[in-house]
Structures are given as structure tokens and as C-alpha cells.
PDB file of C-alpha atoms in Angstrom:
ATOM      1  CA  UNK H   1     -17.981 -12.347  -3.055  1.00 84.00           C
ATOM      2  CA  UNK H   2     -15.160 -11.287  -1.381  1.00 92.00           C
ATOM      3  CA  UNK H   3     -11.546 -13.160  -1.364  1.00 91.00           C
ATOM      4  CA  UNK H   4     -10.108 -14.406   1.923  1.00 95.00           C
ATOM      5  CA  UNK H   5      -6.542 -13.273   2.920  1.00 92.00           C
ATOM      6  CA  UNK H   6      -5.821 -16.329   2.378  1.00 92.00           C
ATOM      7  CA  UNK H   7      -6.355 -16.627  -1.157  1.00 95.00           C
ATOM      8  CA  UNK H   8      -4.931 -13.192  -2.061  1.00 95.00           C
ATOM      9  CA  UNK H   9      -1.804 -14.499  -0.734  1.00 95.00           C
ATOM     10  CA  UNK H  10      -2.040 -17.778  -3.113  1.00 95.00           C
ATOM     11  CA  UNK H  11      -2.696 -15.844  -5.925  1.00 96.00           C
ATOM     12  CA  UNK H  12       0.004 -13.326  -5.641  1.00 96.00           C
ATOM     13  CA  UNK H  13       2.135 -16.200  -4.844  1.00 96.00           C
ATOM     14  CA  UNK H  14       1.249 -17.696  -7.965  1.00 95.00           C
ATOM     15  CA  UNK H  15       2.125 -14.385  -9.604  1.00 95.00           C
ATOM     16  CA  UNK H  16       5.546 -13.954  -8.201  1.00 96.00           C
ATOM     17  CA  UNK H  17       6.583 -17.941  -8.520  1.00 96.00           C
ATOM     18  CA  UNK H  18       6.039 -16.650 -12.535  1.00 95.00           C
ATOM     19  CA  UNK H  19       7.652 -13.920 -12.115  1.00 95.00           C
ATOM     20  CA  UNK H  20      10.832 -15.783 -10.922  1.00 95.00           C
ATOM     21  CA  UNK H  21      10.900 -18.125 -13.089  1.00 94.00           C
ATOM     22  CA  UNK H  22      10.645 -15.742 -16.179  1.00 93.00           C
ATOM     23  CA  UNK H  23      14.281 -14.316 -17.573  1.00 90.00           C
ATOM     24  CA  UNK H  24      14.463 -10.604 -17.285  1.00 85.00           C
ATOM     25  CA  UNK H  25      13.647 -10.302 -21.117  1.00 91.00           C
ATOM     26  CA  UNK H  26      10.385 -11.739 -21.046  1.00 92.00           C
ATOM     27  CA  UNK H  27       9.360  -9.947 -17.731  1.00 90.00           C
ATOM     28  CA  UNK H  28      11.234 -11.721 -15.125  1.00 92.00           C
ATOM     29  CA  UNK H  29      12.163 -10.337 -11.577  1.00 91.00           C
ATOM     30  CA  UNK H  30      14.991 -10.349  -9.395  1.00 92.00           C
ATOM     31  CA  UNK H  31      14.017 -10.293  -5.890  1.00 94.00           C
ATOM     32  CA  UNK H  32      16.379  -9.197  -3.606  1.00 95.00           C
ATOM     33  CA  UNK H  33      16.359 -10.394   0.147  1.00 94.00           C
ATOM     34  CA  UNK H  34      16.318  -6.888   1.622  1.00 94.00           C
ATOM     35  CA  UNK H  35      13.138  -5.789  -0.170  1.00 94.00           C
ATOM     36  CA  UNK H  36      12.782  -2.450  -1.972  1.00 93.00           C
ATOM     37  CA  UNK H  37       9.768  -0.150  -0.950  1.00 94.00           C
ATOM     38  CA  UNK H  38       7.772  -0.711  -3.941  1.00 93.00           C
ATOM     39  CA  UNK H  39       8.212  -4.887  -3.407  1.00 92.00           C
ATOM     40  CA  UNK H  40       7.508  -4.600   0.665  1.00 93.00           C
ATOM     41  CA  UNK H  41       3.630  -5.815   0.112  1.00 94.00           C
ATOM     42  CA  UNK H  42       5.208  -8.979  -1.294  1.00 95.00           C
ATOM     43  CA  UNK H  43       7.192  -9.707   1.950  1.00 96.00           C
ATOM     44  CA  UNK H  44       4.035 -12.050   3.780  1.00 96.00           C
ATOM     45  CA  UNK H  45       3.823 -13.618  -0.023  1.00 97.00           C
ATOM     46  CA  UNK H  46       7.460 -14.314  -0.041  1.00 97.00           C
ATOM     47  CA  UNK H  47       7.627 -16.504   4.193  1.00 96.00           C
ATOM     48  CA  UNK H  48       4.813 -18.052   2.747  1.00 96.00           C
ATOM     49  CA  UNK H  49       6.345 -19.223  -0.434  1.00 97.00           C
ATOM     50  CA  UNK H  50      10.042 -20.135   1.247  1.00 97.00           C
ATOM     51  CA  UNK H  51       8.116 -21.972   4.350  1.00 97.00           C
ATOM     52  CA  UNK H  52       5.918 -23.682   1.758  1.00 96.00           C
ATOM     53  CA  UNK H  53       9.323 -24.886  -0.224  1.00 96.00           C
ATOM     54  CA  UNK H  54       8.825 -23.540  -3.357  1.00 97.00           C
ATOM     55  CA  UNK H  55      11.981 -20.190  -3.064  1.00 97.00           C
ATOM     56  CA  UNK H  56      14.429 -20.430  -1.009  1.00 97.00           C
ATOM     57  CA  UNK H  57      17.088 -17.466  -0.717  1.00 96.00           C
ATOM     58  CA  UNK H  58      20.252 -17.664  -2.107  1.00 96.00           C
ATOM     59  CA  UNK H  59      22.483 -16.551   0.403  1.00 95.00           C
ATOM     60  CA  UNK H  60      25.535 -15.812  -1.854  1.00 96.00           C
ATOM     61  CA  UNK H  61      23.768 -13.426  -4.282  1.00 95.00           C
ATOM     62  CA  UNK H  62      20.591 -12.208  -1.302  1.00 96.00           C
ATOM     63  CA  UNK H  63      18.023 -12.917  -3.434  1.00 96.00           C
ATOM     64  CA  UNK H  64      15.363 -15.252  -3.871  1.00 96.00           C
ATOM     65  CA  UNK H  65      15.541 -17.731  -6.254  1.00 95.00           C
ATOM     66  CA  UNK H  66      13.089 -21.061  -7.140  1.00 96.00           C
ATOM     67  CA  UNK H  67      13.463 -24.593  -5.364  1.00 95.00           C
ATOM     68  CA  UNK H  68      13.489 -27.627  -7.442  1.00 94.00           C
ATOM     69  CA  UNK H  69       9.355 -27.661  -6.368  1.00 93.00           C
ATOM     70  CA  UNK H  70       8.656 -24.350  -7.420  1.00 91.00           C
ATOM     71  CA  UNK H  71       9.749 -24.400 -10.872  1.00 88.00           C
ATOM     72  CA  UNK H  72       7.404 -25.485 -13.885  1.00 81.00           C
ATOM     73  CA  UNK H  73       9.559 -28.485 -14.379  1.00 72.00           C
ATOM     74  CA  UNK H  74       8.028 -29.990 -11.126  1.00 57.00           C
ATOM     75  CA  UNK H  75       4.937 -30.136 -12.326  1.00 54.00           C
ATOM     76  CA  UNK H  76       4.110 -33.212 -13.415  1.00 46.00           C
TER      77      UNK H  76
END
């Protein structure tokens, strides 16, 4: 069984949302808009999450951040 590119984006997106939700001491990350080389493969994932309204760019801090739709409390 092969996993389509679209499903890979979805799975990676779930992982990124979780990492953005966690605090640094719990394994969370802060992703700058200008990605470091090790995070460059996440660019299509981040673009999809922004377009779907799960994350947004904090222009002042120059970081990606969760939107209300992307936070776990909005799942209700």
C-alpha cells in the first residue's frame, strides 16, 4: 500500500499542529516564517495549513501560530 502525497501532507500537518500546540518544555517548537534549512521540507505542509485556516503568520513575531480552528480546544 502506498501513501499518496496528499495524505503525507495531512499526516505531517497533524504532527506540525501538535508541535505548535505544545510548550517548549513539552517538546513543542516555534517555527519562524523564514524556515531554517532543516525545516524547509515542511514548507508545503505549512502552506496547506495556512490556506486551510489552521495556522497563521504572526507578522510582528515572524512566526507561524495556531488559529482558533487549529487549536485542540476548537475540536468540540
